[in-house]
Amino acid sequence: MLNIVYFAWVRERIGLPREKVETAAATVADLVAELIAREERYAVAFADISALRVAVDQELVGFDAPLAGVREVAFFPPMTGG
Amino acid sequence: MVVRLQEWAFDAGAELNRFSANVTSSKVNGAGAVVSFTGVVRDTDDRLIRMEIEHYPAMTGPAIEAMVDHATGCWGLAGALVIHRYGALEPGAPIMMVATAARHRADAFAAAEYLMDFLKSRAPFWKKEVTKQGATWVAARDDDEQALDRWT
């Protein structure tokens, strides 16, 4: 099982902060494609991937990052700290 | 090195005094320069009710500690302090502060700027402005992203 967490407007559009999914996705991009196919709210949240950032096991990565051995994937907009 | 994430407000002056006393008293570190920056919730046209800051608890601490480690090695810091708040913040309240100490000011200034640039765009915080007209997520700025380029 893979933990997926969402933050900021990604969380609001999908309507939940975290979920566990059973997936065979090889990369983050594959996982996004699976989620988009699932329900309209995912399609809305992931409509423009260039507006999103992703972290696997709390490290920022690109959408081509592999998911083998990964426990948690996080999707969020560009960060606005400071 | 001290990294603190907290919901409650802090007294930037008191924090800076404590930090300065620690880094300058040490015979080993011998800091001669202390630089600090404090970010405050801005309300330019009197419409902000509050700022809400969300973060990714499992990632925030490790990400900031990695930035501070890098800055400490790069500029030979005698000490560094990062405080960042999350949750609901009132207009005028402090959001975060950075303090750096080094033997000379150029290193202390550069390290503080580096930490600010990376905290803005690489620490997992998201700001939402709640106004009388509604709530909106603060969009990341292109020039904040471009500011990272000067450190590579």
JSON list of C-alpha atoms in Angstrom, two decimals:
[
{"chain": "A", "resi": 1, "resn": "MET", "atom": "CA", "xyz": [0.00, 0.00, 0.00]},
{"chain": "A", "resi": 2, "resn": "LEU", "atom": "CA", "xyz": [1.18, 3.49, -0.88]},
{"chain": "A", "resi": 3, "resn": "ASN", "atom": "CA", "xyz": [0.43, 6.54, 1.26]},
{"chain": "A", "resi": 4, "resn": "ILE", "atom": "CA", "xyz": [-0.59, 9.60, -0.73]},
{"chain": "A", "resi": 5, "resn": "VAL", "atom": "CA", "xyz": [-0.78, 13.01, 0.95]},
{"chain": "A", "resi": 6, "resn": "TYR", "atom": "CA", "xyz": [-2.14, 16.26, -0.48]},
{"chain": "A", "resi": 7, "resn": "PHE", "atom": "CA", "xyz": [-1.55, 19.83, 0.61]},
{"chain": "A", "resi": 8, "resn": "ALA", "atom": "CA", "xyz": [-3.04, 23.30, 0.07]},
{"chain": "A", "resi": 9, "resn": "TRP", "atom": "CA", "xyz": [-5.39, 23.63, -2.93]},
{"chain": "A", "resi": 10, "resn": "VAL", "atom": "CA", "xyz": [-4.54, 20.13, -4.15]},
{"chain": "A", "resi": 11, "resn": "ARG", "atom": "CA", "xyz": [-5.97, 18.81, -0.87]},
{"chain": "A", "resi": 12, "resn": "GLU", "atom": "CA", "xyz": [-9.02, 21.05, -1.23]},
{"chain": "A", "resi": 13, "resn": "ARG", "atom": "CA", "xyz": [-9.73, 20.01, -4.83]},
{"chain": "A", "resi": 14, "resn": "ILE", "atom": "CA", "xyz": [-9.38, 16.31, -4.10]},
{"chain": "A", "resi": 15, "resn": "GLY", "atom": "CA", "xyz": [-11.28, 16.70, -0.85]},
{"chain": "A", "resi": 16, "resn": "LEU", "atom": "CA", "xyz": [-9.06, 14.69, 1.47]},
{"chain": "A", "resi": 17, "resn": "PRO", "atom": "CA", "xyz": [-5.66, 15.14, 3.13]},
{"chain": "A", "resi": 18, "resn": "ARG", "atom": "CA", "xyz": [-4.36, 11.58, 2.73]},
{"chain": "A", "resi": 19, "resn": "GLU", "atom": "CA", "xyz": [-5.29, 8.17, 1.46]},
{"chain": "A", "resi": 20, "resn": "LYS", "atom": "CA", "xyz": [-3.80, 4.73, 0.97]},
{"chain": "A", "resi": 21, "resn": "VAL", "atom": "CA", "xyz": [-3.87, 3.20, -2.50]},
{"chain": "A", "resi": 22, "resn": "GLU", "atom": "CA", "xyz": [-3.06, -0.16, -4.00]},
{"chain": "A", "resi": 23, "resn": "THR", "atom": "CA", "xyz": [-1.10, 0.60, -7.14]},
{"chain": "A", "resi": 24, "resn": "ALA", "atom": "CA", "xyz": [1.24, -0.99, -9.63]},
{"chain": "A", "resi": 25, "resn": "ALA", "atom": "CA", "xyz": [2.38, 2.40, -10.98]},
{"chain": "A", "resi": 26, "resn": "ALA", "atom": "CA", "xyz": [6.08, 2.41, -11.81]},
{"chain": "A", "resi": 27, "resn": "THR", "atom": "CA", "xyz": [6.54, 6.18, -11.64]},
{"chain": "A", "resi": 28, "resn": "VAL", "atom": "CA", "xyz": [4.86, 9.24, -10.15]},
{"chain": "A", "resi": 29, "resn": "ALA", "atom": "CA", "xyz": [3.52, 10.11, -13.62]},
{"chain": "A", "resi": 30, "resn": "ASP", "atom": "CA", "xyz": [1.93, 6.64, -13.88]},
{"chain": "A", "resi": 31, "resn": "LEU", "atom": "CA", "xyz": [0.33, 7.13, -10.47]},
{"chain": "A", "resi": 32, "resn": "VAL", "atom": "CA", "xyz": [-1.06, 10.51, -11.55]},
{"chain": "A", "resi": 33, "resn": "ALA", "atom": "CA", "xyz": [-2.55, 8.88, -14.67]},
{"chain": "A", "resi": 34, "resn": "GLU", "atom": "CA", "xyz": [-4.20, 6.21, -12.49]},
{"chain": "A", "resi": 35, "resn": "LEU", "atom": "CA", "xyz": [-5.66, 8.82, -10.16]},
{"chain": "A", "resi": 36, "resn": "ILE", "atom": "CA", "xyz": [-6.95, 10.98, -13.04]},
{"chain": "A", "resi": 37, "resn": "ALA", "atom": "CA", "xyz": [-8.73, 7.96, -14.52]},
{"chain": "A", "resi": 38, "resn": "ARG", "atom": "CA", "xyz": [-10.39, 7.29, -11.18]},
{"chain": "A", "resi": 39, "resn": "GLU", "atom": "CA", "xyz": [-12.56, 10.36, -10.62]},
{"chain": "A", "resi": 40, "resn": "GLU", "atom": "CA", "xyz": [-13.26, 13.84, -11.93]},
{"chain": "A", "resi": 41, "resn": "ARG", "atom": "CA", "xyz": [-11.90, 15.60, -8.83]},
{"chain": "A", "resi": 42, "resn": "TYR", "atom": "CA", "xyz": [-8.46, 14.06, -9.45]},
{"chain": "A", "resi": 43, "resn": "ALA", "atom": "CA", "xyz": [-8.61, 15.14, -13.08]},
{"chain": "A", "resi": 44, "resn": "VAL", "atom": "CA", "xyz": [-9.33, 18.68, -11.89]},
{"chain": "A", "resi": 45, "resn": "ALA", "atom": "CA", "xyz": [-6.51, 18.68, -9.33]},
{"chain": "A", "resi": 46, "resn": "PHE", "atom": "CA", "xyz": [-3.95, 17.22, -11.75]},
{"chain": "A", "resi": 47, "resn": "ALA", "atom": "CA", "xyz": [-5.12, 19.16, -14.85]},
{"chain": "A", "resi": 48, "resn": "ASP", "atom": "CA", "xyz": [-1.89, 21.19, -15.04]},
{"chain": "A", "resi": 49, "resn": "ILE", "atom": "CA", "xyz": [1.06, 19.16, -13.79]},
{"chain": "A", "resi": 50, "resn": "SER", "atom": "CA", "xyz": [3.42, 22.11, -14.30]},
{"chain": "A", "resi": 51, "resn": "ALA", "atom": "CA", "xyz": [1.56, 23.88, -11.46]},
{"chain": "A", "resi": 52, "resn": "LEU", "atom": "CA", "xyz": [2.32, 21.01, -9.07]},
{"chain": "A", "resi": 53, "resn": "ARG", "atom": "CA", "xyz": [5.27, 19.70, -7.10]},
{"chain": "A", "resi": 54, "resn": "VAL", "atom": "CA", "xyz": [5.80, 16.18, -5.83]},
{"chain": "A", "resi": 55, "resn": "ALA", "atom": "CA", "xyz": [7.82, 14.62, -3.03]},
{"chain": "A", "resi": 56, "resn": "VAL", "atom": "CA", "xyz": [8.52, 10.91, -2.52]},
{"chain": "A", "resi": 57, "resn": "ASP", "atom": "CA", "xyz": [9.36, 9.89, 1.03]},
{"chain": "A", "resi": 58, "resn": "GLN", "atom": "CA", "xyz": [9.70, 13.61, 1.87]},
{"chain": "A", "resi": 59, "resn": "GLU", "atom": "CA", "xyz": [12.22, 14.41, -0.89]},
{"chain": "A", "resi": 60, "resn": "LEU", "atom": "CA", "xyz": [11.34, 16.71, -3.81]},
{"chain": "A", "resi": 61, "resn": "VAL", "atom": "CA", "xyz": [11.52, 14.82, -7.11]},
{"chain": "A", "resi": 62, "resn": "GLY", "atom": "CA", "xyz": [10.36, 15.07, -10.71]},
{"chain": "A", "resi": 63, "resn": "PHE", "atom": "CA", "xyz": [7.22, 13.37, -12.04]},
{"chain": "A", "resi": 64, "resn": "ASP", "atom": "CA", "xyz": [9.42, 10.74, -13.73]},
{"chain": "A", "resi": 65, "resn": "ALA", "atom": "CA", "xyz": [10.65, 9.49, -10.33]},
{"chain": "A", "resi": 66, "resn": "PRO", "atom": "CA", "xyz": [10.28, 5.72, -9.78]},
{"chain": "A", "resi": 67, "resn": "LEU", "atom": "CA", "xyz": [7.96, 4.44, -7.05]},
{"chain": "A", "resi": 68, "resn": "ALA", "atom": "CA", "xyz": [9.72, 1.15, -6.25]},
{"chain": "A", "resi": 69, "resn": "GLY", "atom": "CA", "xyz": [10.17, 0.92, -2.48]},
{"chain": "A", "resi": 70, "resn": "VAL", "atom": "CA", "xyz": [8.48, 4.28, -1.89]},
{"chain": "A", "resi": 71, "resn": "ARG", "atom": "CA", "xyz": [6.17, 4.55, 1.14]},
{"chain": "A", "resi": 72, "resn": "GLU", "atom": "CA", "xyz": [4.73, 8.05, 0.77]},
{"chain": "A", "resi": 73, "resn": "VAL", "atom": "CA", "xyz": [4.02, 10.37, -2.16]},
{"chain": "A", "resi": 74, "resn": "ALA", "atom": "CA", "xyz": [3.01, 13.99, -1.56]},
{"chain": "A", "resi": 75, "resn": "PHE", "atom": "CA", "xyz": [1.39, 16.33, -4.09]},
{"chain": "A", "resi": 76, "resn": "PHE", "atom": "CA", "xyz": [1.24, 20.08, -3.53]},
{"chain": "A", "resi": 77, "resn": "PRO", "atom": "CA", "xyz": [1.49, 23.49, -5.25]},
{"chain": "A", "resi": 78, "resn": "PRO", "atom": "CA", "xyz": [4.81, 25.39, -5.37]},
{"chain": "A", "resi": 79, "resn": "MET", "atom": "CA", "xyz": [5.80, 26.23, -1.81]},
{"chain": "A", "resi": 80, "resn": "THR", "atom": "CA", "xyz": [5.27, 29.66, -0.27]},
{"chain": "A", "resi": 81, "resn": "GLY", "atom": "CA", "xyz": [7.27, 29.72, 2.93]},
{"chain": "A", "resi": 82, "resn": "GLY", "atom": "CA", "xyz": [9.29, 32.51, 4.47]},
{"chain": "B", "resi": 1, "resn": "MET", "atom": "CA", "xyz": [21.95, 24.99, 14.94]},
{"chain": "B", "resi": 2, "resn": "VAL", "atom": "CA", "xyz": [18.36, 25.48, 16.07]},
{"chain": "B", "resi": 3, "resn": "VAL", "atom": "CA", "xyz": [15.29, 24.85, 13.87]},
{"chain": "B", "resi": 4, "resn": "ARG", "atom": "CA", "xyz": [11.91, 25.48, 15.48]},
{"chain": "B", "resi": 5, "resn": "LEU", "atom": "CA", "xyz": [8.44, 24.97, 13.99]},
{"chain": "B", "resi": 6, "resn": "GLN", "atom": "CA", "xyz": [5.63, 26.28, 16.12]},
{"chain": "B", "resi": 7, "resn": "GLU", "atom": "CA", "xyz": [2.07, 27.56, 16.12]},
{"chain": "B", "resi": 8, "resn": "TRP", "atom": "CA", "xyz": [2.55, 30.20, 18.76]},
{"chain": "B", "resi": 9, "resn": "ALA", "atom": "CA", "xyz": [4.01, 33.69, 18.29]},
{"chain": "B", "resi": 10, "resn": "PHE", "atom": "CA", "xyz": [7.58, 34.51, 19.24]},
{"chain": "B", "resi": 11, "resn": "ASP", "atom": "CA", "xyz": [9.46, 37.61, 20.34]},
{"chain": "B", "resi": 12, "resn": "ALA", "atom": "CA", "xyz": [12.04, 38.21, 17.59]},
{"chain": "B", "resi": 13, "resn": "GLY", "atom": "CA", "xyz": [14.03, 40.64, 19.72]},
{"chain": "B", "resi": 14, "resn": "ALA", "atom": "CA", "xyz": [14.32, 38.24, 22.64]},
{"chain": "B", "resi": 15, "resn": "GLU", "atom": "CA", "xyz": [15.21, 35.37, 20.30]},
{"chain": "B", "resi": 16, "resn": "LEU", "atom": "CA", "xyz": [17.94, 37.44, 18.65]},
{"chain": "B", "resi": 17, "resn": "ASN", "atom": "CA", "xyz": [19.40, 38.50, 22.01]},
{"chain": "B", "resi": 18, "resn": "ARG", "atom": "CA", "xyz": [19.55, 34.90, 23.20]},
{"chain": "B", "resi": 19, "resn": "PHE", "atom": "CA", "xyz": [21.08, 33.73, 19.91]},
{"chain": "B", "resi": 20, "resn": "SER", "atom": "CA", "xyz": [23.70, 36.53, 19.94]},
{"chain": "B", "resi": 21, "resn": "ALA", "atom": "CA", "xyz": [24.66, 35.82, 23.55]},
{"chain": "B", "resi": 22, "resn": "ASN", "atom": "CA", "xyz": [25.18, 32.13, 22.72]},
{"chain": "B", "resi": 23, "resn": "VAL", "atom": "CA", "xyz": [27.26, 32.56, 19.57]},
{"chain": "B", "resi": 24, "resn": "THR", "atom": "CA", "xyz": [29.45, 35.42, 20.76]},
{"chain": "B", "resi": 25, "resn": "SER", "atom": "CA", "xyz": [30.20, 34.01, 24.20]},
{"chain": "B", "resi": 26, "resn": "SER", "atom": "CA", "xyz": [31.69, 30.82, 22.82]},
{"chain": "B", "resi": 27, "resn": "LYS", "atom": "CA", "xyz": [35.49, 30.95, 22.67]},
{"chain": "B", "resi": 28, "resn": "VAL", "atom": "CA", "xyz": [35.41, 28.19, 20.07]},
{"chain": "B", "resi": 29, "resn": "ASN", "atom": "CA", "xyz": [33.06, 29.89, 17.60]},
{"chain": "B", "resi": 30, "resn": "GLY", "atom": "CA", "xyz": [34.19, 33.46, 18.11]},
{"chain": "B", "resi": 31, "resn": "ALA", "atom": "CA", "xyz": [31.46, 35.02, 15.96]},
{"chain": "B", "resi": 32, "resn": "GLY", "atom": "CA", "xyz": [31.97, 38.70, 15.17]},
{"chain": "B", "resi": 33, "resn": "ALA", "atom": "CA", "xyz": [28.88, 39.15, 13.00]},
{"chain": "B", "resi": 34, "resn": "VAL", "atom": "CA", "xyz": [25.21, 38.35, 13.61]},
{"chain": "B", "resi": 35, "resn": "VAL", "atom": "CA", "xyz": [22.58, 38.92, 10.90]},
{"chain": "B", "resi": 36, "resn": "SER", "atom": "CA", "xyz": [18.86, 38.40, 11.34]},
{"chain": "B", "resi": 37, "resn": "PHE", "atom": "CA", "xyz": [15.69, 38.62, 9.29]},
{"chain": "B", "resi": 38, "resn": "THR", "atom": "CA", "xyz": [12.10, 38.57, 10.56]},
{"chain": "B", "resi": 39, "resn": "GLY", "atom": "CA", "xyz": [9.10, 38.05, 8.26]},
{"chain": "B", "resi": 40, "resn": "VAL", "atom": "CA", "xyz": [5.81, 39.61, 9.37]},
{"chain": "B", "resi": 41, "resn": "VAL", "atom": "CA", "xyz": [2.21, 39.08, 8.19]},
{"chain": "B", "resi": 42, "resn": "ARG", "atom": "CA", "xyz": [1.60, 42.01, 5.85]},
{"chain": "B", "resi": 43, "resn": "ASP", "atom": "CA", "xyz": [-1.73, 43.77, 5.51]},
{"chain": "B", "resi": 44, "resn": "THR", "atom": "CA", "xyz": [-1.23, 46.65, 3.11]},
{"chain": "B", "resi": 45, "resn": "ASP", "atom": "CA", "xyz": [-4.85, 47.60, 2.51]},
{"chain": "B", "resi": 46, "resn": "ASP", "atom": "CA", "xyz": [-6.56, 46.65, 5.75]},
{"chain": "B", "resi": 47, "resn": "ARG", "atom": "CA", "xyz": [-8.50, 43.68, 4.35]},
{"chain": "B", "resi": 48, "resn": "LEU", "atom": "CA", "xyz": [-6.62, 40.71, 5.77]},
{"chain": "B", "resi": 49, "resn": "ILE", "atom": "CA", "xyz": [-8.37, 38.86, 8.60]},
{"chain": "B", "resi": 50, "resn": "ARG", "atom": "CA", "xyz": [-5.68, 36.25, 9.06]},
{"chain": "B", "resi": 51, "resn": "MET", "atom": "CA", "xyz": [-2.96, 34.27, 7.32]},
{"chain": "B", "resi": 52, "resn": "GLU", "atom": "CA", "xyz": [-3.17, 30.49, 7.49]},
{"chain": "B", "resi": 53, "resn": "ILE", "atom": "CA", "xyz": [0.01, 28.48, 7.02]},
{"chain": "B", "resi": 54, "resn": "GLU", "atom": "CA", "xyz": [-0.15, 24.79, 6.22]},
{"chain": "B", "resi": 55, "resn": "HIS", "atom": "CA", "xyz": [2.93, 22.59, 6.20]},
{"chain": "B", "resi": 56, "resn": "TYR", "atom": "CA", "xyz": [4.08, 19.00, 5.69]},
{"chain": "B", "resi": 57, "resn": "PRO", "atom": "CA", "xyz": [5.23, 18.00, 9.17]},
{"chain": "B", "resi": 58, "resn": "ALA", "atom": "CA", "xyz": [7.19, 14.90, 8.11]},
{"chain": "B", "resi": 59, "resn": "MET", "atom": "CA", "xyz": [9.20, 16.93, 5.58]},
{"chain": "B", "resi": 60, "resn": "THR", "atom": "CA", "xyz": [9.46, 20.46, 6.98]},
{"chain": "B", "resi": 61, "resn": "GLY", "atom": "CA", "xyz": [11.98, 19.83, 9.77]},
{"chain": "B", "resi": 62, "resn": "PRO", "atom": "CA", "xyz": [14.37, 17.62, 7.75]},
{"chain": "B", "resi": 63, "resn": "ALA", "atom": "CA", "xyz": [14.20, 19.96, 4.72]},
{"chain": "B", "resi": 64, "resn": "ILE", "atom": "CA", "xyz": [15.09, 23.04, 6.80]},
{"chain": "B", "resi": 65, "resn": "GLU", "atom": "CA", "xyz": [17.81, 21.19, 8.72]},
{"chain": "B", "resi": 66, "resn": "ALA", "atom": "CA", "xyz": [19.41, 20.21, 5.41]},
{"chain": "B", "resi": 67, "resn": "MET", "atom": "CA", "xyz": [19.39, 23.88, 4.30]},
{"chain": "B", "resi": 68, "resn": "VAL", "atom": "CA", "xyz": [20.96, 24.98, 7.58]},
{"chain": "B", "resi": 69, "resn": "ASP", "atom": "CA", "xyz": [23.60, 22.23, 7.36]},
{"chain": "B", "resi": 70, "resn": "HIS", "atom": "CA", "xyz": [24.49, 23.34, 3.86]},
{"chain": "B", "resi": 71, "resn": "ALA", "atom": "CA", "xyz": [24.71, 27.02, 4.88]},
{"chain": "B", "resi": 72, "resn": "THR", "atom": "CA", "xyz": [26.78, 26.18, 7.95]},
{"chain": "B", "resi": 73, "resn": "GLY", "atom": "CA", "xyz": [29.33, 24.30, 5.83]},
{"chain": "B", "resi": 74, "resn": "CYS", "atom": "CA", "xyz": [29.34, 26.79, 2.97]},
{"chain": "B", "resi": 75, "resn": "TRP", "atom": "CA", "xyz": [29.89, 29.95, 5.04]},
{"chain": "B", "resi": 76, "resn": "GLY", "atom": "CA", "xyz": [31.54, 28.48, 8.15]},
{"chain": "B", "resi": 77, "resn": "LEU", "atom": "CA", "xyz": [28.75, 29.62, 10.43]},
{"chain": "B", "resi": 78, "resn": "ALA", "atom": "CA", "xyz": [29.28, 29.78, 14.17]},
{"chain": "B", "resi": 79, "resn": "GLY", "atom": "CA", "xyz": [25.53, 29.33, 14.61]},
{"chain": "B", "resi": 80, "resn": "ALA", "atom": "CA", "xyz": [22.18, 29.49, 12.87]},
{"chain": "B", "resi": 81, "resn": "LEU", "atom": "CA", "xyz": [18.59, 29.85, 14.04]},
{"chain": "B", "resi": 82, "resn": "VAL", "atom": "CA", "xyz": [15.40, 29.28, 12.04]},
{"chain": "B", "resi": 83, "resn": "ILE", "atom": "CA", "xyz": [11.95, 29.73, 13.55]},
{"chain": "B", "resi": 84, "resn": "HIS", "atom": "CA", "xyz": [8.90, 29.23, 11.31]},
{"chain": "B", "resi": 85, "resn": "ARG", "atom": "CA", "xyz": [5.26, 29.33, 12.39]},
{"chain": "B", "resi": 86, "resn": "TYR", "atom": "CA", "xyz": [2.26, 27.47, 11.01]},
{"chain": "B", "resi": 87, "resn": "GLY", "atom": "CA", "xyz": [-1.47, 27.67, 11.73]},
{"chain": "B", "resi": 88, "resn": "ALA", "atom": "CA", "xyz": [-3.50, 30.90, 11.96]},
{"chain": "B", "resi": 89, "resn": "LEU", "atom": "CA", "xyz": [-1.52, 34.16, 12.16]},
{"chain": "B", "resi": 90, "resn": "GLU", "atom": "CA", "xyz": [-2.82, 37.68, 12.82]},
{"chain": "B", "resi": 91, "resn": "PRO", "atom": "CA", "xyz": [-1.85, 40.67, 10.63]},
{"chain": "B", "resi": 92, "resn": "GLY", "atom": "CA", "xyz": [1.35, 42.22, 11.98]},
{"chain": "B", "resi": 93, "resn": "ALA", "atom": "CA", "xyz": [2.42, 39.01, 13.71]},
{"chain": "B", "resi": 94, "resn": "PRO", "atom": "CA", "xyz": [5.84, 37.48, 13.10]},
{"chain": "B", "resi": 95, "resn": "ILE", "atom": "CA", "xyz": [5.78, 34.54, 10.63]},
{"chain": "B", "resi": 96, "resn": "MET", "atom": "CA", "xyz": [9.38, 33.42, 10.77]},
{"chain": "B", "resi": 97, "resn": "MET", "atom": "CA", "xyz": [12.91, 34.48, 11.54]},
{"chain": "B", "resi": 98, "resn": "VAL", "atom": "CA", "xyz": [16.41, 33.55, 10.47]},
{"chain": "B", "resi": 99, "resn": "ALA", "atom": "CA", "xyz": [19.59, 34.45, 12.34]},
{"chain": "B", "resi": 100, "resn": "THR", "atom": "CA", "xyz": [23.12, 33.58, 11.30]},
{"chain": "B", "resi": 101, "resn": "ALA", "atom": "CA", "xyz": [26.46, 34.15, 13.00]},
{"chain": "B", "resi": 102, "resn": "ALA", "atom": "CA", "xyz": [29.92, 34.07, 11.44]},
{"chain": "B", "resi": 103, "resn": "ARG", "atom": "CA", "xyz": [33.37, 35.53, 11.99]},
{"chain": "B", "resi": 104, "resn": "HIS", "atom": "CA", "xyz": [32.71, 38.26, 9.41]},
{"chain": "B", "resi": 105, "resn": "ARG", "atom": "CA", "xyz": [29.57, 39.95, 8.11]},
{"chain": "B", "resi": 106, "resn": "ALA", "atom": "CA", "xyz": [29.80, 38.91, 4.44]},
{"chain": "B", "resi": 107, "resn": "ASP", "atom": "CA", "xyz": [29.38, 35.24, 5.40]},
{"chain": "B", "resi": 108, "resn": "ALA", "atom": "CA", "xyz": [26.58, 35.97, 7.87]},
{"chain": "B", "resi": 109, "resn": "PHE", "atom": "CA", "xyz": [24.66, 38.04, 5.27]},
{"chain": "B", "resi": 110, "resn": "ALA", "atom": "CA", "xyz": [25.15, 35.50, 2.47]},
{"chain": "B", "resi": 111, "resn": "ALA", "atom": "CA", "xyz": [24.04, 32.59, 4.66]},
{"chain": "B", "resi": 112, "resn": "ALA", "atom": "CA", "xyz": [20.92, 34.47, 5.82]},
{"chain": "B", "resi": 113, "resn": "GLU", "atom": "CA", "xyz": [20.00, 35.30, 2.21]},
{"chain": "B", "resi": 114, "resn": "TYR", "atom": "CA", "xyz": [20.56, 31.72, 1.13]},
{"chain": "B", "resi": 115, "resn": "LEU", "atom": "CA", "xyz": [18.35, 30.44, 3.95]},
{"chain": "B", "resi": 116, "resn": "MET", "atom": "CA", "xyz": [15.61, 32.97, 3.13]},
{"chain": "B", "resi": 117, "resn": "ASP", "atom": "CA", "xyz": [15.65, 32.07, -0.58]},
{"chain": "B", "resi": 118, "resn": "PHE", "atom": "CA", "xyz": [15.37, 28.36, 0.16]},
{"chain": "B", "resi": 119, "resn": "LEU", "atom": "CA", "xyz": [12.78, 28.72, 2.94]},
{"chain": "B", "resi": 120, "resn": "LYS", "atom": "CA", "xyz": [10.57, 30.64, 0.50]},
{"chain": "B", "resi": 121, "resn": "SER", "atom": "CA", "xyz": [10.58, 28.09, -2.31]},
{"chain": "B", "resi": 122, "resn": "ARG", "atom": "CA", "xyz": [11.87, 24.77, -0.94]},
{"chain": "B", "resi": 123, "resn": "ALA", "atom": "CA", "xyz": [10.45, 24.42, 2.57]},
{"chain": "B", "resi": 124, "resn": "PRO", "atom": "CA", "xyz": [6.99, 22.80, 2.41]},
{"chain": "B", "resi": 125, "resn": "PHE", "atom": "CA", "xyz": [4.81, 25.67, 3.65]},
{"chain": "B", "resi": 126, "resn": "TRP", "atom": "CA", "xyz": [1.71, 27.05, 1.93]},
{"chain": "B", "resi": 127, "resn": "LYS", "atom": "CA", "xyz": [0.15, 30.40, 2.81]},
{"chain": "B", "resi": 128, "resn": "LYS", "atom": "CA", "xyz": [-3.54, 31.18, 2.55]},
{"chain": "B", "resi": 129, "resn": "GLU", "atom": "CA", "xyz": [-4.89, 34.70, 2.97]},
{"chain": "B", "resi": 130, "resn": "VAL", "atom": "CA", "xyz": [-8.29, 34.96, 4.60]},
{"chain": "B", "resi": 131, "resn": "THR", "atom": "CA", "xyz": [-9.89, 38.32, 3.81]},
{"chain": "B", "resi": 132, "resn": "LYS", "atom": "CA", "xyz": [-13.35, 39.84, 4.15]},
{"chain": "B", "resi": 133, "resn": "GLN", "atom": "CA", "xyz": [-13.86, 38.83, 0.48]},
{"chain": "B", "resi": 134, "resn": "GLY", "atom": "CA", "xyz": [-12.88, 35.19, 0.96]},
{"chain": "B", "resi": 135, "resn": "ALA", "atom": "CA", "xyz": [-9.84, 32.94, 1.18]},
{"chain": "B", "resi": 136, "resn": "THR", "atom": "CA", "xyz": [-7.12, 32.53, -1.45]},
{"chain": "B", "resi": 137, "resn": "TRP", "atom": "CA", "xyz": [-3.90, 30.53, -1.60]},
{"chain": "B", "resi": 138, "resn": "VAL", "atom": "CA", "xyz": [-0.87, 32.75, -2.07]},
{"chain": "B", "resi": 139, "resn": "ALA", "atom": "CA", "xyz": [0.72, 31.97, -5.45]},
{"chain": "B", "resi": 140, "resn": "ALA", "atom": "CA", "xyz": [4.44, 31.30, -5.65]},
{"chain": "B", "resi": 141, "resn": "ARG", "atom": "CA", "xyz": [6.34, 34.09, -7.41]},
{"chain": "B", "resi": 142, "resn": "ASP", "atom": "CA", "xyz": [8.57, 33.46, -10.41]},
{"chain": "B", "resi": 143, "resn": "ASP", "atom": "CA", "xyz": [11.28, 35.73, -9.03]},
{"chain": "B", "resi": 144, "resn": "ASP", "atom": "CA", "xyz": [11.38, 33.70, -5.80]},
{"chain": "B", "resi": 145, "resn": "GLU", "atom": "CA", "xyz": [12.09, 30.61, -7.91]},
{"chain": "B", "resi": 146, "resn": "GLN", "atom": "CA", "xyz": [14.69, 32.49, -9.98]},
{"chain": "B", "resi": 147, "resn": "ALA", "atom": "CA", "xyz": [16.39, 33.69, -6.78]},
{"chain": "B", "resi": 148, "resn": "LEU", "atom": "CA", "xyz": [17.55, 30.10, -6.17]},
{"chain": "B", "resi": 149, "resn": "ASP", "atom": "CA", "xyz": [19.63, 30.15, -9.38]},
{"chain": "B", "resi": 150, "resn": "ARG", "atom": "CA", "xyz": [22.26, 32.45, -7.91]},
{"chain": "B", "resi": 151, "resn": "TRP", "atom": "CA", "xyz": [23.26, 29.76, -5.39]},
{"chain": "B", "resi": 152, "resn": "THR", "atom": "CA", "xyz": [24.01, 27.04, -7.94]}
]
